[in-house]
Short mmCIF file of C-alpha atoms in Angstrom, two decimals:
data_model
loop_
_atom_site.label_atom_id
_atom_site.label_comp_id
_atom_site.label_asym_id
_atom_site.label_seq_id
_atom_site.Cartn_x
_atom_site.Cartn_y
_atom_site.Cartn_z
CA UNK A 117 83.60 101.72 177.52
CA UNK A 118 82.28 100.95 180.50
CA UNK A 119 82.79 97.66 182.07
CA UNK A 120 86.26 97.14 180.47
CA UNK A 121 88.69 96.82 183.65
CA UNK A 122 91.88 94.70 183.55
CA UNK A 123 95.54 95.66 184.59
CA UNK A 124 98.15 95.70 181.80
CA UNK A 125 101.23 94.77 182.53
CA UNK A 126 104.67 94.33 181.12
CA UNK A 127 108.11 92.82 182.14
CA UNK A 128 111.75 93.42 181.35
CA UNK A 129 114.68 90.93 182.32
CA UNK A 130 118.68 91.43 182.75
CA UNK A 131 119.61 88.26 181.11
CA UNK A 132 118.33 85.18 179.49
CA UNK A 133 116.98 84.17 182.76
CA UNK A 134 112.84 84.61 182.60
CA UNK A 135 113.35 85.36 186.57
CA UNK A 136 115.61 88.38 186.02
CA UNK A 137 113.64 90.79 186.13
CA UNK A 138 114.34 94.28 186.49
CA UNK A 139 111.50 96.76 185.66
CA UNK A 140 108.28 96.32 186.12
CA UNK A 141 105.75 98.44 183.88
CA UNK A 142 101.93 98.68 184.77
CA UNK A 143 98.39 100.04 183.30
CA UNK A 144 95.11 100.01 184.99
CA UNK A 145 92.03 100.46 182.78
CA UNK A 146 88.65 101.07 184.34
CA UNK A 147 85.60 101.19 182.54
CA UNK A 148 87.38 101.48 178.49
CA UNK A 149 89.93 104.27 179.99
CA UNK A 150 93.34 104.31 181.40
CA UNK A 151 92.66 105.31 185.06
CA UNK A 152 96.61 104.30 186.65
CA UNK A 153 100.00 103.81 185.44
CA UNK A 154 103.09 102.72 187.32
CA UNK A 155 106.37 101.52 186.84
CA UNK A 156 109.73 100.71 188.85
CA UNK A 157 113.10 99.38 188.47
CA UNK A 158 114.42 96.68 191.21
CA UNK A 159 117.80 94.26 191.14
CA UNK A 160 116.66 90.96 190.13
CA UNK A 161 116.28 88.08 192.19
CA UNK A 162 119.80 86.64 193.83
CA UNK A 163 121.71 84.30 191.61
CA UNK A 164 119.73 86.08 188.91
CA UNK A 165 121.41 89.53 189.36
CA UNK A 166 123.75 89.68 186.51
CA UNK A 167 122.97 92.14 183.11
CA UNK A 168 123.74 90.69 180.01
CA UNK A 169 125.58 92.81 177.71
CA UNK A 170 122.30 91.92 175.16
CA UNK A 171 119.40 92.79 177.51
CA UNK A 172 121.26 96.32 177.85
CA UNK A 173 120.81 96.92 174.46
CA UNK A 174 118.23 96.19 174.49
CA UNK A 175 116.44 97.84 176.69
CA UNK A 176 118.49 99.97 178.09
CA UNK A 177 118.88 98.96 181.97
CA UNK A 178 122.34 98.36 183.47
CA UNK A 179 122.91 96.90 186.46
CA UNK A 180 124.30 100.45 187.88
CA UNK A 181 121.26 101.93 187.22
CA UNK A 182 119.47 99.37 189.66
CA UNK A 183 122.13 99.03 191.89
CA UNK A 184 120.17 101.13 194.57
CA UNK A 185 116.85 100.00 194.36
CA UNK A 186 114.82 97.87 196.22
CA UNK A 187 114.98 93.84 195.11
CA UNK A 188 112.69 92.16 193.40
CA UNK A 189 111.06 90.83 196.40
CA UNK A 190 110.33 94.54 198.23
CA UNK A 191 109.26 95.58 194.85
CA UNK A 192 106.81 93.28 194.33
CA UNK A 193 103.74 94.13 196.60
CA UNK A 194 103.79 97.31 194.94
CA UNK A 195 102.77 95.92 192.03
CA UNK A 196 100.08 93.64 193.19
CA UNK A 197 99.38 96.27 195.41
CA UNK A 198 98.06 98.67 192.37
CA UNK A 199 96.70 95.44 190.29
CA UNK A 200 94.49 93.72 193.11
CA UNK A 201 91.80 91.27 191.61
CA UNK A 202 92.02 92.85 188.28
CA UNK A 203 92.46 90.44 185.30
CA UNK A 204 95.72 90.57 183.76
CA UNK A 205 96.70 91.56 179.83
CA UNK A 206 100.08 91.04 178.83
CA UNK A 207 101.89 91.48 175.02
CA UNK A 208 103.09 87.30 174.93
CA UNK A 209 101.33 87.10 178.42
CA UNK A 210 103.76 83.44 178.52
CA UNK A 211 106.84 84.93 178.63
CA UNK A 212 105.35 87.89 181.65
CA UNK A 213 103.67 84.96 183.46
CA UNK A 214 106.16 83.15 183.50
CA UNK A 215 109.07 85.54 184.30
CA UNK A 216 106.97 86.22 187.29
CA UNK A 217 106.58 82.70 188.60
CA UNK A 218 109.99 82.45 188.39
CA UNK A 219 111.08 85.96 190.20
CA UNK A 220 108.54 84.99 192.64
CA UNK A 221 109.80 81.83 193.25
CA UNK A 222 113.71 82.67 193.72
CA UNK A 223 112.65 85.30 196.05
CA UNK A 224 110.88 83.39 198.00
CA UNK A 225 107.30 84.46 197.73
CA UNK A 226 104.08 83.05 196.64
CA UNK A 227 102.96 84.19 192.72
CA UNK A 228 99.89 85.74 192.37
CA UNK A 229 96.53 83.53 191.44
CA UNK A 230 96.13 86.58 188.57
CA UNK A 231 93.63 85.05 185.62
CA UNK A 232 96.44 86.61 182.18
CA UNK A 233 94.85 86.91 179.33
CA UNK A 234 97.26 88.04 176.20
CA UNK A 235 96.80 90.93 174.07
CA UNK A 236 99.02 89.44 171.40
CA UNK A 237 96.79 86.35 170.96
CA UNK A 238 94.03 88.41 170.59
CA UNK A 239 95.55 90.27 167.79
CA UNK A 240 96.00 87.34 166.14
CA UNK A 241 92.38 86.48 166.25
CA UNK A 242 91.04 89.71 165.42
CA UNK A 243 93.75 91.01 162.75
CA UNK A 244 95.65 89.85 159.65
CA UNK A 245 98.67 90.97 159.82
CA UNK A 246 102.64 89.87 158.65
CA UNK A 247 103.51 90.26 162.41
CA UNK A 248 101.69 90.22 165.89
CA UNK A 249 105.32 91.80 167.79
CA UNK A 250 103.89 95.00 169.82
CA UNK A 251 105.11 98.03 167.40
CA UNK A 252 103.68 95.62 164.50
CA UNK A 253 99.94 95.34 166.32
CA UNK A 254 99.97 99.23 167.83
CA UNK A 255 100.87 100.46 164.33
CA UNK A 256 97.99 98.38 162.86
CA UNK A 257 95.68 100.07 165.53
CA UNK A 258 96.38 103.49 164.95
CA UNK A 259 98.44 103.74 168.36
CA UNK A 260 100.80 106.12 169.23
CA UNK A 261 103.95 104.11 170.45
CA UNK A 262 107.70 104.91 170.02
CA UNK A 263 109.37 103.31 173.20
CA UNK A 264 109.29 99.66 172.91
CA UNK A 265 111.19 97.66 175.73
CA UNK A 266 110.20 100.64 178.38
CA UNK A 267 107.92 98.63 180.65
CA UNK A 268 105.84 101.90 181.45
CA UNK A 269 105.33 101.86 177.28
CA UNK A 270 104.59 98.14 177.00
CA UNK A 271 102.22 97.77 179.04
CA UNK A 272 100.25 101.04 177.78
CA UNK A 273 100.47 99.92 174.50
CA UNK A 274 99.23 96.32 175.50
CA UNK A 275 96.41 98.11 177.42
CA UNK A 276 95.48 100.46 174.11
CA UNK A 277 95.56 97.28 172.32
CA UNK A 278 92.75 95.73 174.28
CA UNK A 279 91.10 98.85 174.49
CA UNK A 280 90.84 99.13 170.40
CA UNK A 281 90.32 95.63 169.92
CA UNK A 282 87.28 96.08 172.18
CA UNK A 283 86.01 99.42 170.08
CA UNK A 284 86.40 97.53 166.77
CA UNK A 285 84.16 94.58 167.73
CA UNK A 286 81.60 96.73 170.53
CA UNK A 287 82.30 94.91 173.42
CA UNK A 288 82.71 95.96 177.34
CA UNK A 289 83.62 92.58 178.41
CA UNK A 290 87.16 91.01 178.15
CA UNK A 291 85.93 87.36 178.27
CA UNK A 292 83.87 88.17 175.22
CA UNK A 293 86.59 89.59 173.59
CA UNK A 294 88.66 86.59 173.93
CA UNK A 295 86.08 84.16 172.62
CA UNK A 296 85.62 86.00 169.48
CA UNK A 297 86.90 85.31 166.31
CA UNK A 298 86.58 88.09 163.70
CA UNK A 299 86.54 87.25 160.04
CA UNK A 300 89.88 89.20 158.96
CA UNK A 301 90.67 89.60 155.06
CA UNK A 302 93.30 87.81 153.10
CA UNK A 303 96.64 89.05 152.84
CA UNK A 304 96.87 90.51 149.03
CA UNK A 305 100.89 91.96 149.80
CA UNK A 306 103.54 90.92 151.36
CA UNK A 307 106.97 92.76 151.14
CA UNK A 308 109.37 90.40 148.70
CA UNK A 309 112.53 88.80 150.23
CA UNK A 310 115.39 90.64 149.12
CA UNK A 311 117.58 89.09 146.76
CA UNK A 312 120.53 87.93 147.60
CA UNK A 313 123.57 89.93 146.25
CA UNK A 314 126.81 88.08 147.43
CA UNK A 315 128.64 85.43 144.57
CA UNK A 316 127.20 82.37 144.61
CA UNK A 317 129.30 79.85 147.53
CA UNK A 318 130.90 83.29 149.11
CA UNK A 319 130.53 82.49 153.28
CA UNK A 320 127.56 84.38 154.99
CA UNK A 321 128.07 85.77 158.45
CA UNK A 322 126.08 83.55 160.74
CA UNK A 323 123.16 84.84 162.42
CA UNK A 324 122.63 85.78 165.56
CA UNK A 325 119.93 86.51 167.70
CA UNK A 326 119.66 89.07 170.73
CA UNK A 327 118.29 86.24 173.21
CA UNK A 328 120.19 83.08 173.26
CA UNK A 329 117.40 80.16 172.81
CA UNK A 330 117.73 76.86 175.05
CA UNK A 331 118.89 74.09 172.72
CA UNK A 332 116.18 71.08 173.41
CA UNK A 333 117.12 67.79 173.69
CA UNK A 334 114.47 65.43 172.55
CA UNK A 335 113.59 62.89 175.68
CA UNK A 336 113.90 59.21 175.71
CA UNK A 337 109.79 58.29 175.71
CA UNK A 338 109.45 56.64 179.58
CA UNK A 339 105.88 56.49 179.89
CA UNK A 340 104.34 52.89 180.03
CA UNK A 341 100.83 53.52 181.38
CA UNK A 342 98.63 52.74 177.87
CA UNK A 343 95.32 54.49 180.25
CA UNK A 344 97.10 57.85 179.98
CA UNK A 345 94.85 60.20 177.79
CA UNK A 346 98.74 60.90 176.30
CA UNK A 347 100.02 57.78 176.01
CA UNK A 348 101.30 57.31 172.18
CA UNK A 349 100.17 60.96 171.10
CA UNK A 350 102.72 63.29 168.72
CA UNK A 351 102.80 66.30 170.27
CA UNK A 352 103.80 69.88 168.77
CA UNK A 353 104.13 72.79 170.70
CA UNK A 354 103.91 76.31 169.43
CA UNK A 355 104.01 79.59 171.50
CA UNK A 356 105.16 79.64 175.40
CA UNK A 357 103.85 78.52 177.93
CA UNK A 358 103.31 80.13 181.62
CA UNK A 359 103.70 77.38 183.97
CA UNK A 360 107.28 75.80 182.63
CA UNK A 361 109.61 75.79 179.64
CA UNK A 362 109.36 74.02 176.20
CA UNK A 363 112.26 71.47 177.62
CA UNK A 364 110.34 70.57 180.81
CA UNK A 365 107.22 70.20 178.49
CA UNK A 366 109.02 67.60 176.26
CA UNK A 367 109.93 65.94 178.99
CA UNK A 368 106.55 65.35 180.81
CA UNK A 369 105.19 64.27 177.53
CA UNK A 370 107.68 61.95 177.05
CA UNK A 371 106.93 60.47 180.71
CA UNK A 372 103.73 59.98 179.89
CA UNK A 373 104.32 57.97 176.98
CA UNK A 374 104.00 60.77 174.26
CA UNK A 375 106.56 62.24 171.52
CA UNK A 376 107.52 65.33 171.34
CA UNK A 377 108.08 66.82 167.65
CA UNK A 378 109.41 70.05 166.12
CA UNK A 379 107.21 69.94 163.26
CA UNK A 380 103.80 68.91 162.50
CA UNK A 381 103.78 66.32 160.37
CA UNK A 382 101.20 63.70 159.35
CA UNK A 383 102.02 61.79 162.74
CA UNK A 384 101.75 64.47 164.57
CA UNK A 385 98.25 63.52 166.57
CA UNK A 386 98.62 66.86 169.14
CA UNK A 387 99.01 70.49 168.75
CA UNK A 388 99.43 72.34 172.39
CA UNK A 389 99.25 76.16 172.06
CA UNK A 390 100.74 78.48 174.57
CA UNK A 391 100.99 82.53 174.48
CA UNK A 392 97.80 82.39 177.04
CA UNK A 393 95.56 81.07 173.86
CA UNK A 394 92.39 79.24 174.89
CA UNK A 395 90.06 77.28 172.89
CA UNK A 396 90.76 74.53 170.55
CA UNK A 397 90.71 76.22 166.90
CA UNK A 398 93.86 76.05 165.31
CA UNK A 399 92.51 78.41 162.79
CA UNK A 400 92.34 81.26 165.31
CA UNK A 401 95.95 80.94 166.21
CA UNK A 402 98.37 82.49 163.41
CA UNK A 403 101.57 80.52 163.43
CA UNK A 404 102.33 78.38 160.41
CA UNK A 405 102.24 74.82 162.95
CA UNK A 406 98.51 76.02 163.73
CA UNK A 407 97.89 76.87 160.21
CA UNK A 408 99.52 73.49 159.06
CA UNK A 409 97.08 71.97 161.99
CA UNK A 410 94.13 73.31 160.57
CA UNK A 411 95.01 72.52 156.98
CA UNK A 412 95.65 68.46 157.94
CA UNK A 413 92.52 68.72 160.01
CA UNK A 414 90.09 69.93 156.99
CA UNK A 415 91.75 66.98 155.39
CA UNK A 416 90.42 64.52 157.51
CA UNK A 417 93.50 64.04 160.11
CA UNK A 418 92.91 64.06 164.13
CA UNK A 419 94.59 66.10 165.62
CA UNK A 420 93.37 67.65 169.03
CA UNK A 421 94.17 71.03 169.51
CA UNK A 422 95.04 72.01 173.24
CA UNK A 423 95.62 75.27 175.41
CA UNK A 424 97.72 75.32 178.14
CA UNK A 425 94.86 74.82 180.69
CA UNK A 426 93.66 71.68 179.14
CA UNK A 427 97.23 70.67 178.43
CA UNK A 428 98.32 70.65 182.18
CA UNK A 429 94.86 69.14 183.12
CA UNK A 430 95.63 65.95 180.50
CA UNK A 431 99.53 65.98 181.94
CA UNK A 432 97.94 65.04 185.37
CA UNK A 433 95.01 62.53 184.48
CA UNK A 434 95.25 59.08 185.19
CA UNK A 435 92.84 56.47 186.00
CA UNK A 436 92.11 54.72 189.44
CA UNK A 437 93.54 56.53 192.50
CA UNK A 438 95.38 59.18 191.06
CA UNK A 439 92.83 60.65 189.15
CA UNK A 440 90.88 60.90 192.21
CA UNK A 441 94.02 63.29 193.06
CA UNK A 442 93.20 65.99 190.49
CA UNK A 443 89.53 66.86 192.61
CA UNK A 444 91.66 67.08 195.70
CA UNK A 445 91.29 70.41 197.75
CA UNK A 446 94.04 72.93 197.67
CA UNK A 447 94.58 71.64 201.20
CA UNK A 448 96.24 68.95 199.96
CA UNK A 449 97.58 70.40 197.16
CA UNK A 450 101.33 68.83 197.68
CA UNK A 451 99.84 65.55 198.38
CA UNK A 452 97.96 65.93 194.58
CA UNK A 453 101.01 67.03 192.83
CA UNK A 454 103.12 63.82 193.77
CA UNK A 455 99.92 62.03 192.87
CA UNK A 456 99.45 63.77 189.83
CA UNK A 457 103.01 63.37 188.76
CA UNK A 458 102.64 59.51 189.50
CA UNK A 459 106.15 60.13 191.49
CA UNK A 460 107.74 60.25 187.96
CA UNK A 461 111.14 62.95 188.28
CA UNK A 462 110.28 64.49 184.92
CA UNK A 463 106.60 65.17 186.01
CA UNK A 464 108.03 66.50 189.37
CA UNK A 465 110.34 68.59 187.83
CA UNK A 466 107.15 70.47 186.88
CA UNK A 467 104.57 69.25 189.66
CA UNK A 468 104.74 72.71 191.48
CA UNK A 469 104.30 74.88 188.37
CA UNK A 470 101.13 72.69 187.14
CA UNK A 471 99.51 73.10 190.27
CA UNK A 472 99.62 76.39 190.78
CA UNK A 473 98.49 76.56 187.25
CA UNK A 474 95.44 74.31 187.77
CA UNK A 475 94.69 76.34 190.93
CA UNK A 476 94.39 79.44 189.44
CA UNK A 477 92.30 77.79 186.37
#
């Protein structure tokens, strides 16, 4: 299909660390067609160079197997080396972009300005299905895929992805892709719960889960600035985002004089959507907060509905003198970032994240 050209790529980590990574899978597509594929194994960044006994499992890599390969940092041009000025697809492109902010930035090296786009929200607009995870959406497609968590096969499977989505619809262009929204049919089946077989009050094993999750805290609201477009807002977030972690979210919310919430409720006044979603239809975004979102909003409640470009734009507005900040040339791109953070610490913690991700739009 000619005119189809992005870089696919794909990321896998040693521990619960984003930064740890330690492969690296890429696939370049050039006109509708897989033209390069790459991949490498490095030792994570230092401090970040420790295998956890889940990641193993998961994906096979040990720290002995890396143990004589080149760091992250030495790695790295490699990679940007094959992907140049191509647009980048990842599977959960939040969790990739992010993971490589943070390698990027323990080693000491600038992140590139790539423009991600996510293969996984695009799914979601395009098909119906019980589950958007990578086997789930390549089965769905018709693609051949039987390696998952081998960075070589995730990011050819993301690529094939794209490249199907693009045949379904007729398109050559990737921006067009991502503005579309197909109509998809209902679900009519969904595979039953089974039922549960143990006595009634007999103890269940807990469960567990492969990647440990960070236990948020919710933030004391700090923000006293009633001009702040956030100021008094409810804010849900659902998906991750690239440029920092649901934590530091909550907490530059909360600066700003806005709540953070788990749920979305009939206070909630905010919906932020990460996983490299853009637009502002809830509907288009298949997680039950969008779906509740769209639901309350057909009912007459306002809720805005954000992506993470507009939410990082709203975290820095202000009125007077700092807003003047946010048209600032990337000059004086530190001197903006204070400014935009209003010298709050929460905000700070941030600052450097949400200017790179303003800079690279």
């Amino acid at each position: 299909m000619a005119g189809l050209s992005f870089a696919a790529i794909d990321v896998e980590t040693a521990n619960s660390s984003r930064g740890s990574i330690c492969a690296v899978g890429v696939t370049v597509v050039r006109d509708g067609r897989r033209a390069e594929e790459a991949s490498w194994l490095c030792r994570p960044p230092a401090g970040l160079d420790f295998f956890n006994w889940h990641n193993i499992r998961v994906h096979g890599i040990s720290a002995a197997m890396v143990a004589d390969k080149p760091e992250f940092a030495h790695r790295w041009p490699e990679v940007v080396g094959l992907i140049g000025d191509l647009p980048v697809i990842a599977h959960n492109a939040g969790f990739d972009s992010g993971a490589i902010r943070e390698a990027c930035a323990r080693s000491g090296i600038h992140p590139p300005t790539w423009t991600y786009s996510c293969s996984l929200a695009l799914a979601r607009r395009h098909l119906a299905l019980d589950s958007y995870r990578l086997p789930h959406v390549a089965d769905a497609l018709g693609i051949d895929f039987t390696n998952h968590h081998d960075a070589a096969a995730d990011a050819a499977a993301a690529a094939d992805i794209v490249i199907a989505l693009a045949n379904r619809v007729g398109t050559d262009s990737l921006a067009a892709l991502e503005r579309m929204i197909v109509d998809r049919p209902l679900r009519t089946e969904r595979t039953p719960r089974p039922l549960r077989t143990e006595p009634i009050g007999a103890e269940r094993a807990p469960r567990r889960s492969w990647f440990a999750r960070e236990e948020l805290v919710l933030p004391t609201v700090t923000g006293t600035d009633p001009s702040h477009p956030l100021y008094g807002e409810v804010i849900v977030f659902t998906g991750d985002l690239a440029a920092m972690t649901r934590q530091q979210a909550w907490d530059a919310i909360a600066a700003c004089g806005a709540t953070p919430a788990r749920n979305v409720t009939r206070r909630t006044t905010g919906l932020v959507i990460g996983d490299g979603f853009r637009g502002g239809d809830a509907a288009a975004f298949t997680t039950s907060k969008a779906r509740r979102v769209a639901e309350l909003r057909i009912r007459g409640q306002r809720i805005e509905v954000m992506d993470e470009a507009v939410f990082v734009a709203s975290l820095g507005a202000r009125s007077g003198p700092a807003a003047a900040a946010i048209s600032e040339p990337p000059a004086t791109a530190a001197i903006a970032s204070e400014s935009l953070t209003g010298g709050d610490p929460a905000l700070q913690a941030v600052g450097s994240d949400v200017t790179r991700l303003s800079a690279d739009g």
